[in-house]
XYZ file of C-alpha atoms in Angstrom:
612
model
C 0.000 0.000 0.000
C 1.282 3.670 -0.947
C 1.609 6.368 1.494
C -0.709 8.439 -0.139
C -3.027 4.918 -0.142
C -2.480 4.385 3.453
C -3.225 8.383 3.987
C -6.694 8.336 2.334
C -7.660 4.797 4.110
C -6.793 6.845 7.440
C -8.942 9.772 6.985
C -11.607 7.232 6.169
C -11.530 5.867 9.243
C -11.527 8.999 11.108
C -14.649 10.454 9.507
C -15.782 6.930 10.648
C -15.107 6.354 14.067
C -18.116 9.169 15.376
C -20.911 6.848 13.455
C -19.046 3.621 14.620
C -19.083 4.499 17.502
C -22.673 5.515 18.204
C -23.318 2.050 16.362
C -21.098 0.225 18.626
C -22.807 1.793 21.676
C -26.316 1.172 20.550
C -25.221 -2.831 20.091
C -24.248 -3.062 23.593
C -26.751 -0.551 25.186
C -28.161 -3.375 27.354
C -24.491 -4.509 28.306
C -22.830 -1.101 29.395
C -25.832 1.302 30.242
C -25.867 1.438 34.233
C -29.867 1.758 34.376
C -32.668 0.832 33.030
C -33.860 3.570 30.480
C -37.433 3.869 31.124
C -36.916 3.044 35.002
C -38.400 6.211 37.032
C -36.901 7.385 39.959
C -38.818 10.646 41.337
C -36.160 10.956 44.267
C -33.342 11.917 41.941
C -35.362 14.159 39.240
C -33.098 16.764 37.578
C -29.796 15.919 39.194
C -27.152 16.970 37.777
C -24.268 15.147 36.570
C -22.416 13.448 38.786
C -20.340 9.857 39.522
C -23.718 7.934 40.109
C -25.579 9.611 37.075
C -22.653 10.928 34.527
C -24.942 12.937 32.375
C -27.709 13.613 34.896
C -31.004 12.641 35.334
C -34.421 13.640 33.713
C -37.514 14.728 34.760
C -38.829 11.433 36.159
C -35.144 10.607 37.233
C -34.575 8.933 34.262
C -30.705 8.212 33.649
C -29.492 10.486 31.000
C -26.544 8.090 29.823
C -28.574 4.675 29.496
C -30.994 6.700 27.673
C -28.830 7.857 24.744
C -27.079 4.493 24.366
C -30.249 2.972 23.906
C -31.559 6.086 22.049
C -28.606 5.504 19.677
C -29.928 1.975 19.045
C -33.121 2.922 17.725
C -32.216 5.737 16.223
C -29.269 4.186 14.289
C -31.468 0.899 13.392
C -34.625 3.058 12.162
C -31.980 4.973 10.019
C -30.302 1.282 8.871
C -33.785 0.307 8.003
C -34.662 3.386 6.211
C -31.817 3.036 4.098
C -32.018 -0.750 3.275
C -35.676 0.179 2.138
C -34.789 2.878 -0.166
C -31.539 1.556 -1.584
C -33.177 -1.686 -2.459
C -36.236 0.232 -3.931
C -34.119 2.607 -5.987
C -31.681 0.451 -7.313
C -34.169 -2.252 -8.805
C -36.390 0.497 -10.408
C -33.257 2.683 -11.753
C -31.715 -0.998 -12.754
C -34.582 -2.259 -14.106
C -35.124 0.750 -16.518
C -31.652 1.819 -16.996
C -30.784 -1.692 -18.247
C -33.561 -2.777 -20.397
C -34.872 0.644 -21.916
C -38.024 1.080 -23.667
C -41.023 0.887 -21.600
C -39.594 -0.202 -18.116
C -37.228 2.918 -18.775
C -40.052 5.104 -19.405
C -42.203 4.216 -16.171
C -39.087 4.388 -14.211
C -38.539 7.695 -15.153
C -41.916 8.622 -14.334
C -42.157 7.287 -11.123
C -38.929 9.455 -10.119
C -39.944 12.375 -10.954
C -43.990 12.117 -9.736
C -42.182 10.912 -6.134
C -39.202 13.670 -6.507
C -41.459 16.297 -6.886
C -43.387 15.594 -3.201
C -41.576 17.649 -0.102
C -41.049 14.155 1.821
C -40.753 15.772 5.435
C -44.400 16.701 4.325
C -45.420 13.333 2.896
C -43.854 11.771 6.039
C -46.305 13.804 8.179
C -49.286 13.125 6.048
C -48.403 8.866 6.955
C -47.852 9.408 10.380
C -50.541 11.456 10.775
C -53.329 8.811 8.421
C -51.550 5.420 10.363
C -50.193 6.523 13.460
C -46.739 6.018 15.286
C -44.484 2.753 14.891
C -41.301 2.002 13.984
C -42.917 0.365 10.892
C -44.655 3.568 9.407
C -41.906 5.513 10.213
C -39.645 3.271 7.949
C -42.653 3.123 5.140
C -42.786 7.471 5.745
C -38.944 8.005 5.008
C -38.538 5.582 2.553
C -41.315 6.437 0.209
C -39.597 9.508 -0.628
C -36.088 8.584 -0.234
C -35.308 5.710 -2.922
C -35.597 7.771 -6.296
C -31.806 9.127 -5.584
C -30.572 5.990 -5.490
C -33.246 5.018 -8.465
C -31.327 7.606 -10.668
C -27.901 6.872 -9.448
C -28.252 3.479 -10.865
C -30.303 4.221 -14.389
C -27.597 6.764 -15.307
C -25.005 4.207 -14.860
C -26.695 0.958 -16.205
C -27.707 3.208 -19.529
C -24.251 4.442 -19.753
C -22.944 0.816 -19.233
C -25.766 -0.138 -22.111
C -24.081 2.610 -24.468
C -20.327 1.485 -23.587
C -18.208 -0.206 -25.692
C -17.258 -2.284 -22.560
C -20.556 -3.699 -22.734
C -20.220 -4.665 -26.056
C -17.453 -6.158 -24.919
C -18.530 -8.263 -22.493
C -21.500 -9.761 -24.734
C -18.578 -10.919 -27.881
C -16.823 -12.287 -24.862
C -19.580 -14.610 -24.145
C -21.234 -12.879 -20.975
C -25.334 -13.281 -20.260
C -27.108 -10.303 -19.730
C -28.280 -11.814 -15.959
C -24.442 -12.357 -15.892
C -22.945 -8.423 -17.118
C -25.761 -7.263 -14.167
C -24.833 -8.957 -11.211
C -21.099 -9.673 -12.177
C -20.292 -6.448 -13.484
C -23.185 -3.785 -13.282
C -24.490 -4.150 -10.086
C -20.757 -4.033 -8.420
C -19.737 -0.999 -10.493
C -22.588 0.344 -8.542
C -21.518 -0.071 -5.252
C -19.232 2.540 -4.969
C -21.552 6.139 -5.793
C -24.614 4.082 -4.058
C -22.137 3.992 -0.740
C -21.366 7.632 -0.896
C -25.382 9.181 -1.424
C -26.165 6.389 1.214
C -23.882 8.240 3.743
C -24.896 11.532 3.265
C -28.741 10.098 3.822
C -27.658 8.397 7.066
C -27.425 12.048 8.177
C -30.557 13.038 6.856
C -32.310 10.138 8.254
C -31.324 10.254 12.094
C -31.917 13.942 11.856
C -35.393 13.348 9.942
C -36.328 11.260 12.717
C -35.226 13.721 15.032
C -37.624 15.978 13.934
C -40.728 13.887 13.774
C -40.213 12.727 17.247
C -39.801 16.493 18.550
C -43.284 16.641 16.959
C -44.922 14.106 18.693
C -44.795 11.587 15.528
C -41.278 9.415 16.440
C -41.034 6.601 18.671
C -43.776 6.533 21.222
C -42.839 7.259 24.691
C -41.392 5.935 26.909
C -39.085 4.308 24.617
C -35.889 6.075 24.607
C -35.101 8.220 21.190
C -32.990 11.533 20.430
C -35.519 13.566 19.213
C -37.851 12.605 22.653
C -35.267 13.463 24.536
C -35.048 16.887 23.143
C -39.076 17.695 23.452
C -38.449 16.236 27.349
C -35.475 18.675 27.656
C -37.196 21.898 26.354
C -38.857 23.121 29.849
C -35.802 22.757 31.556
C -33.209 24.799 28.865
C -32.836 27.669 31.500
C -32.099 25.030 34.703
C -30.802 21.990 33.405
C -29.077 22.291 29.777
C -27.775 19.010 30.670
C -30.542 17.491 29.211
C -30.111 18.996 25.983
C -26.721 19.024 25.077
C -26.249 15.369 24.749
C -29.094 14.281 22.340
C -28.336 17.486 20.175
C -24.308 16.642 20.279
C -25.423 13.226 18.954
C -27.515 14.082 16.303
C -24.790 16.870 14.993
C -22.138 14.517 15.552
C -23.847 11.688 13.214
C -24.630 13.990 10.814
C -21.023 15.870 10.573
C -19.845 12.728 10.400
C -21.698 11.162 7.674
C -21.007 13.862 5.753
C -17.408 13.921 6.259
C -17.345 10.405 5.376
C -19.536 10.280 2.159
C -16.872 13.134 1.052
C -13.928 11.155 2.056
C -15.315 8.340 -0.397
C -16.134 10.564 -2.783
C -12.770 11.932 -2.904
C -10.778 8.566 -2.405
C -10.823 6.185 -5.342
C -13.142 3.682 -4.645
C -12.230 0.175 -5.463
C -15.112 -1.479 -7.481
C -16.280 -4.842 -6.601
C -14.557 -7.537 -9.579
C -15.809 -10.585 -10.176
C -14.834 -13.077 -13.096
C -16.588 -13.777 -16.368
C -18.838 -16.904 -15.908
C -17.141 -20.471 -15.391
C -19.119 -22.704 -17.869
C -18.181 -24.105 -21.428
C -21.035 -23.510 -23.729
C -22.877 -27.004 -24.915
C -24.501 -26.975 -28.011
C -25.038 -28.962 -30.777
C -23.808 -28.528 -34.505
C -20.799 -27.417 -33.703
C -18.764 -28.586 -36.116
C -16.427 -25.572 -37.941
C -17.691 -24.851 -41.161
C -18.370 -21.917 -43.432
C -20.316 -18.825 -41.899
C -23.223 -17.503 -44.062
C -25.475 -14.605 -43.607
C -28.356 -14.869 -46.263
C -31.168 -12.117 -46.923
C -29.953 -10.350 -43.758
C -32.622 -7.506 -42.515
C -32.388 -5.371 -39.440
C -35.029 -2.815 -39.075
C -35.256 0.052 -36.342
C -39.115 1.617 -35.840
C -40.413 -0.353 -38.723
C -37.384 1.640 -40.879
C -35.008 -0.930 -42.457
C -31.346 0.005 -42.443
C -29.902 -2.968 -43.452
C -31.968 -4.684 -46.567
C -31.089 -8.143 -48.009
C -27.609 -8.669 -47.011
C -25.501 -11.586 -47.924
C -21.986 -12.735 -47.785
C -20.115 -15.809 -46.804
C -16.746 -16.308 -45.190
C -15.050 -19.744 -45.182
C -12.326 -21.259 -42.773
C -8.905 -19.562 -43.498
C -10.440 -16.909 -45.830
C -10.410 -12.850 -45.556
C -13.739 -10.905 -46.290
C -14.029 -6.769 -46.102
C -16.703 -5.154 -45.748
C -16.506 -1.743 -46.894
C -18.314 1.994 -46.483
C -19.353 4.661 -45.492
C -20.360 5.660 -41.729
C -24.052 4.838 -41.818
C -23.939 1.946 -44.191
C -24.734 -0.760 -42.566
C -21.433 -2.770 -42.567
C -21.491 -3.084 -38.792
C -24.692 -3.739 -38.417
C -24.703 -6.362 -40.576
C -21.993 -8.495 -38.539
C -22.894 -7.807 -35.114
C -26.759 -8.120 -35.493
C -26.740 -12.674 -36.211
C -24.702 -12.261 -33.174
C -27.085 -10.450 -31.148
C -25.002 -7.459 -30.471
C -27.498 -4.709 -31.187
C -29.998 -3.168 -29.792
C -32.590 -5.317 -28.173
C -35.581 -2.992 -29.886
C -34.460 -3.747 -33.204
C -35.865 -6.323 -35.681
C -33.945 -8.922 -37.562
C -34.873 -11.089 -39.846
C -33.148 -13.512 -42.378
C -30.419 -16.142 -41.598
C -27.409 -16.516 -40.117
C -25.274 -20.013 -40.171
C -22.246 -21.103 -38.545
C -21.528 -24.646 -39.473
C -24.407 -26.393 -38.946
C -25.829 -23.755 -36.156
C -28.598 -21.176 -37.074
C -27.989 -18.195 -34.998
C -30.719 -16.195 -35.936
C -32.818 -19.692 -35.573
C -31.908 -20.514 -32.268
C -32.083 -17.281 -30.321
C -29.948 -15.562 -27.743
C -29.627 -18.606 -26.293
C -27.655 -19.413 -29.232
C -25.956 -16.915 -29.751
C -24.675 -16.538 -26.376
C -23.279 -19.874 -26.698
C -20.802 -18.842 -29.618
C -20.129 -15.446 -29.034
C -16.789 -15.524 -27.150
C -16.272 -19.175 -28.155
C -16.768 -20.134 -31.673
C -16.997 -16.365 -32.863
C -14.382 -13.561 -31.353
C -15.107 -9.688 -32.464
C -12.506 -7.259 -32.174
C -14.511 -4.011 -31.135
C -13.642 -0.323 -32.598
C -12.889 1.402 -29.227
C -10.355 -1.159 -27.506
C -9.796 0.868 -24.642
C -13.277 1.784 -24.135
C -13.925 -1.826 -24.294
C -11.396 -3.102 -21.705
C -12.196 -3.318 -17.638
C -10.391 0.290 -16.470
C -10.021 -1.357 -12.926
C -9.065 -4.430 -13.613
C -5.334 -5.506 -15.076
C -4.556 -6.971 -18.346
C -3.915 -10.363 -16.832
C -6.808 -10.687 -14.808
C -9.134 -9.858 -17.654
C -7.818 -12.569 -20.167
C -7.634 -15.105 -17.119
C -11.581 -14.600 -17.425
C -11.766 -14.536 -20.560
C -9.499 -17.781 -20.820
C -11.524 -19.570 -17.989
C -14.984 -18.773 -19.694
C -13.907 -19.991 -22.714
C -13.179 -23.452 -21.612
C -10.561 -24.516 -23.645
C -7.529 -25.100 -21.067
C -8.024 -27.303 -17.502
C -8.499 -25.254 -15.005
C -5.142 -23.772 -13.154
C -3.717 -23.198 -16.735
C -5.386 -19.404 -17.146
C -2.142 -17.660 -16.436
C 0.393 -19.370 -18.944
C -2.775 -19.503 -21.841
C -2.795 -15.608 -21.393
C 0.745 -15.379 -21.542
C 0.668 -17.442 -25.030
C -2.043 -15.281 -26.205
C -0.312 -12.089 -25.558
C 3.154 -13.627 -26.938
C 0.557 -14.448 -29.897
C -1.068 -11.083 -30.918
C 2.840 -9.634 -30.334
C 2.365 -8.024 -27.221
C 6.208 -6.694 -26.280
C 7.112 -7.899 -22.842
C 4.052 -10.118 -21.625
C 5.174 -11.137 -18.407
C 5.545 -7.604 -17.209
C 1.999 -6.308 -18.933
C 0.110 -8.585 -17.806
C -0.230 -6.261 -14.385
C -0.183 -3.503 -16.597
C -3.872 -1.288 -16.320
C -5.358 -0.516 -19.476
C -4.911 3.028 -19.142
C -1.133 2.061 -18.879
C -0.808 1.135 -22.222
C -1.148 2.824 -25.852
C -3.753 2.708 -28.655
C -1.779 -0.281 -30.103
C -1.221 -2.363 -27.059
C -4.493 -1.892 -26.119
C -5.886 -3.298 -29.480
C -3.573 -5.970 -29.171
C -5.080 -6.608 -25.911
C -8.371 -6.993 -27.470
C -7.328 -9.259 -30.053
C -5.410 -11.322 -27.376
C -9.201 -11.900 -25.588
C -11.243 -11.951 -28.846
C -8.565 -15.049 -29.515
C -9.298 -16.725 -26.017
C -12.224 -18.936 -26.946
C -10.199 -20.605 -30.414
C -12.913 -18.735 -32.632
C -14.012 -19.976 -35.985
C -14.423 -16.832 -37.269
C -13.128 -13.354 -36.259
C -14.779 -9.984 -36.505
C -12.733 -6.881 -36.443
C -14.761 -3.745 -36.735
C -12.794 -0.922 -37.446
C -9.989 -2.063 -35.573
C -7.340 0.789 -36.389
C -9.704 3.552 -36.715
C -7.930 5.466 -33.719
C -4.717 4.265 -34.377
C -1.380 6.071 -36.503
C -0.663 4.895 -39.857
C 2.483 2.922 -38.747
C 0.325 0.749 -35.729
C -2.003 0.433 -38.312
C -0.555 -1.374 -40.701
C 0.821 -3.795 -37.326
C -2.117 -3.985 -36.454
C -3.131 -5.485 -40.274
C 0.199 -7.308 -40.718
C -1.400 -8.860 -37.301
C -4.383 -9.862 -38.417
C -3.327 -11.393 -41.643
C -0.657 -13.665 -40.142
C -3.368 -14.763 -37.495
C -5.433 -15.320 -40.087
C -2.995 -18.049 -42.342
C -1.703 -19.516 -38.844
C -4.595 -20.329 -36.884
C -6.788 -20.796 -40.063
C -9.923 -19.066 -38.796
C -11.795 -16.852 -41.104
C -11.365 -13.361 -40.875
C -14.705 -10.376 -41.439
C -12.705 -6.731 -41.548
C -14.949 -4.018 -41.443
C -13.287 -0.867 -42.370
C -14.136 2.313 -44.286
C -10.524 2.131 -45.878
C -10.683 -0.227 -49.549
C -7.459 0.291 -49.888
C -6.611 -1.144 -46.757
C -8.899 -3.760 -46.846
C -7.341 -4.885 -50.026
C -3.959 -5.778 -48.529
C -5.256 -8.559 -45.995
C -8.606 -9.460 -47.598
C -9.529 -12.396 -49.930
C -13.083 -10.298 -50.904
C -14.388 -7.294 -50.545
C -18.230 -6.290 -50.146
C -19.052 -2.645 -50.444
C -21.802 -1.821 -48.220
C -23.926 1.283 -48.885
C -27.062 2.454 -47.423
C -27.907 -0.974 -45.848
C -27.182 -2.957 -48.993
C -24.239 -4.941 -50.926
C -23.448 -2.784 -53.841
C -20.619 -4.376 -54.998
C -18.687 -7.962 -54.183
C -15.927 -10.254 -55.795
C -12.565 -10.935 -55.180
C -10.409 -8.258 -53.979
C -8.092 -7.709 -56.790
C -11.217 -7.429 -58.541
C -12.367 -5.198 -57.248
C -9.969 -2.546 -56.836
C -8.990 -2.965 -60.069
C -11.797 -3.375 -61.791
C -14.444 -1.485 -59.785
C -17.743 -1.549 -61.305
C -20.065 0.530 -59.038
C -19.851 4.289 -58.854
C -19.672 3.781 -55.257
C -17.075 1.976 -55.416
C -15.226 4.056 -57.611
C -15.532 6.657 -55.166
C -14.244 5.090 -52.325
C -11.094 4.161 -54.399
C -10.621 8.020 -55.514
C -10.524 8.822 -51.865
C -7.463 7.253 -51.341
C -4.111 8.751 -51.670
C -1.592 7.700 -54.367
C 1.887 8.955 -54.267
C 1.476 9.289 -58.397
C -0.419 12.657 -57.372
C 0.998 16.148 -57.628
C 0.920 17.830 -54.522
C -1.941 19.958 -53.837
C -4.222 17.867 -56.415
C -7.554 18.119 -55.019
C -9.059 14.387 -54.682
C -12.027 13.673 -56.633
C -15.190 13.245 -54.184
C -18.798 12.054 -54.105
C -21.631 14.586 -53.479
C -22.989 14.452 -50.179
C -25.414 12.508 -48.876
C -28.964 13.786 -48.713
C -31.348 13.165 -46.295
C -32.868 9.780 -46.260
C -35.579 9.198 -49.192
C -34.627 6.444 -50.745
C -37.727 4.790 -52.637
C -37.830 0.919 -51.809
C -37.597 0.694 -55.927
C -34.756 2.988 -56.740
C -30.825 3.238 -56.242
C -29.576 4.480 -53.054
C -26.921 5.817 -54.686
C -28.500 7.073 -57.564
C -28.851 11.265 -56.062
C -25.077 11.261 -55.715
C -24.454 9.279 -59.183
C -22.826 10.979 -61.894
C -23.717 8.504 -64.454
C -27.343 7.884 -62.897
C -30.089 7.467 -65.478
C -33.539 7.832 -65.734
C -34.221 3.931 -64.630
C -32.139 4.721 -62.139
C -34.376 6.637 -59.931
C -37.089 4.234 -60.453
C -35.732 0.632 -60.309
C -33.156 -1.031 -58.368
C -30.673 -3.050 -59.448
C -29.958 -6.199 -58.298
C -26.278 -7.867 -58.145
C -25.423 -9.425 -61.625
C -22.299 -10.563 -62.649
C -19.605 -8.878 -63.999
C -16.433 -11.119 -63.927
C -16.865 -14.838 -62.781
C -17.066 -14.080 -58.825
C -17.571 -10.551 -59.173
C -20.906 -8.907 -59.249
C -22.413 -5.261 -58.974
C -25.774 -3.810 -58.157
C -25.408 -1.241 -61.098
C -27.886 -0.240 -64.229
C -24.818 1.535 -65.672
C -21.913 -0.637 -67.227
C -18.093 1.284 -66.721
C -16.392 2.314 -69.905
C -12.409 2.741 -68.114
C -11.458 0.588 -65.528
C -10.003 2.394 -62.311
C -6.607 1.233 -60.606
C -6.485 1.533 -56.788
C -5.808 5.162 -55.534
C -6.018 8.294 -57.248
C -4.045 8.554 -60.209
C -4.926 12.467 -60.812
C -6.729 12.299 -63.916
């Protein structure tokens, strides 16, 4: 432990020590108080404080001291049971609609701010007042009003953990949904739900407070701070005594849960971590074979955005998948695997093998995501574990997978990390993401993408942050792992040129369709869509005199595409009349090659632009 570590966990435990010990003192109330609380003894009323009474005595000759012990019991349990109440409320309503969206999100949302918008000192009085004192109604009267802070605590961070690419990544790694909330969301949690829930502890004991010094606490005789301070009113001229130490109390708990809930605030936290889940995936059909994705559809609102999509990728072989931002190409991997948004509608099929993924349902596709298929997300350090170290997250990743005994985590990660060309393993495997760069961190994500022995391999956009020298690693990475481990590779990237170097085929994606597909010398020497001769002008060619403007497509209008039409016909330049009114469909142009395109090319275009 640091200095600085052991500095912060010091403080902690000062700000601590007022509400432990009140807590501590309640517990043994009946062990160390020297009288019986409610016992009246009319022959010592109002004494002061002396050996035989340390604090005094109250109007009935009440001990002062036994009192507040045992007034710091209930007071501290009520507040304990307030707490428990609203935390457990707040989190499974905020959880519950922060996680699943839609509808449950909605009525969440509602139900915080109808219950935020009642004053719940007010509320409280208006329960007390209909159902009478009790430890029971106080509990229901401060927790009605106190869970929606915790309710909106956890929705902002289970939709921000829905958004994240490290949710993404836990789903490709082969995590359940049940599994990503109790392993991962729900822990992530603990930490800002433990620093609201010790400012409230505060807020509760001096809540309580107040409705006893109205008349609506804990009944009397039964010993409470806010009692105590209605029996000590009378007497504030002649015996202040009776005052000070229920007040001291109360301003001590509350000074002191406040200090605290800044001291955690302030100090870093450290996040509950538990593994991935231990199981190896059973299903049948498993044997490796080509993947195929045929008449792919993925609709969002009853709007399609991807539209009849097919493409195949067998064992040892390369495919691109090419475009635009917005054209689908993403979408079009990640939705047979289940990786999109739960509102949106797919249709079509999707086979691995002999497995239908689209057939079989998320129970399916659960079972090979992380196993039979890895995916190699665009954000790698958005999609790795901040808290947790390199080694520790493909140990998980290792022991979901299921393919070493168990014992053998440690030295598989190693190999993996030796694999993907990770410089010094031993050493970075304690490394923290945050440690390493761009690169390392991609090769990091490759490295657990690899754990499960995948069939095929998905990289979407995996240099897109990266400079042009770790890209092309990062390529010459995926090639090689490609030709040793014979696993077929999809590489979506908006770069043809690219694409070209490590890819067997190349599909060009636009507006939610294949436009163009064949071989990838093919291809990009021989493009025959417009689209795709576009994409080729875009890149650079060192033919070009400097300060040649590149030759680039229109821009895109607004969607109003007419389900029989081209897409791409508004930004054609060789778009003709049956153009805007029919769509083409892919016919051959080479044996292999084919094009969605009304509108045969006259020149064939080299890759890059060549300045003409």
């Amino acid at each position: 432990m640091t200095a600085s570590g052991a500095g912060r966990r010091r403080r902690t435990v000062i700000c601590a020590l007022p509400l432990l010990g009140f807590v501590m003192a309640g517990a043994l109330a009946p062990v160390i108080a020297p009288y019986d609380p409610i016992a009246n003894d009319l022959m010592a009323s109002l004494a002061r404080p002396s050996m035989e009474h340390l604090l005094g005595t109250d109007q009935l000759g009440r001990d002062q001291l036994s009192r507040l012990l045992y007034g710091a019991q209930a007071s501290l349990i009520l507040a304990a049971a307030v707490l428990a109440v609203s935390v457990t409320v707040g989190v499974v309503i905020g959880a519950a609609g922060g996680f699943l969206g839609g509808w449950p999100d909605r009525v969440a949302l509602w139900l915080m701010d109808v219950t935020l918008t009642l004053p719940s000192l007010i509320v409280a009085l208006a329960i007390l007042g209909v159902r009478g004192h009790g430890s029971a109604n106080l509990v229901l009267a401060l927790s009605l009003t106190g869970w929606p802070p915790f309710a909106r605590l956890a929705r902002g961070r289970f939709v921000s953990l829905r958004r994240s690419a490290y949710f993404d990544a836990l789903q490709v790694l082969g995590a359940s949904r049940f599994r990503i909330l109790f392993q991962h969301a729900l822990p992530a949690l603990a930490a800002p739900v433990l620093v609201y829930a010790s400012i409230e502890i505060g807020f509760i004991v001096l809540s309580l407070a107040f409705l006893s010094f109205l008349g609506l606490g804990i009944p009397p005789p039964e010993p409470e701070w806010g009692q105590m301070l209605i029996d000590a009113r009378p007497y504030l001229d002649s015996a202040l005594w009776l005052a000070l130490p229920p007040g001291l109390a109360i301003a001590a708990v509350v000074l002191a849960s406040n200090l605290l809930a800044e001291q955690f605030a302030t100090d870093n936290l450290p996040l509950v971590r538990l593994g991935m889940p231990r199981r190896r995936a059973r299903m049948n059909g498993s044997t490796a074979g080509p993947y195929r994705v045929e008449e792919l559809a993925v609709a969002f609102a009853g709007r399609k955005v991807v539209d009849g999509i097919d493409y195949r990728v067998a064992p040892g072989r390369a495919l691109a998948i090419v475009g635009e931002s917005g054209s689908g190409k993403t979408l079009s991997t990640l939705a047979p695997l289940g990786l999109i948004d739960a509102t949106a509608r797919v249709s079509g099929r999707a086979v691995l093998g002999q497995v239908d993924l689209l057939g079989g349902g998320p129970a399916i596709q659960e079972a090979v995501r992380g196993r039979r298929v890895g995916v190699v997300l665009q954000d790698a350090r958005g999609a790795l574990n901040p808290v947790r170290t390199v080694g520790a997250l493909l140990d998980d990743a290792v022991r979901h997978a299921g393919v070493v005994p168990r014992g053998r985590e440690r030295a598989r990660s190693l190999e993996l990390l030796k694999m993907v060309g990770l410089p010094e393993p031993e050493s970075q495997v304690s490394a923290y993401p945050h440690t390493l760069s761009g690169g390392m961190c991609q090769r990091v994500m490759i490295a657990l993408a690899l754990a499960g022995e995948p069939e095929i391999l998905i990289a979407d956009e995996p240099t897109s942050a990266l400079d042009v020298t770790t890209q092309a690693q990062i390529h010459a990475l995926l090639a090689d792992l490609r030709e040793s481990i014979g696993m077929g590779l999809i590489l979506i990237s908006h770069d043809i040129a690219a694409a070209a170097r490590i890819a067997d085929d190349i599909a060009v994606c636009y507006a939610g369709r294949i436009v163009e597909v064949g071989p990838a010398a093919d291809v990009v020497s021989r493009p025959d869509h417009p689209y795709t001769r576009g994409l080729l002008d875009a890149v650079p060619s060192p033919k070009a005199v400097p300060g040649t403007r590149f030759r680039t497509l229109p821009p895109a209008e607004p969607a109003r595409r007419k389900v029989s039409a081209c897409a791409f016909a508004p930004r054609c330049a060789h778009a003709t009349k049956r153009c805007h009114v029919e769509e083409p469909p892919l016919q051959p142009v080479t044996p292999g090659h084919t094009s969605a395109c009304w509108v045969r090319p006259t020149v064939a275009r080299p890759i890059g632009y060549d300045g003409a």
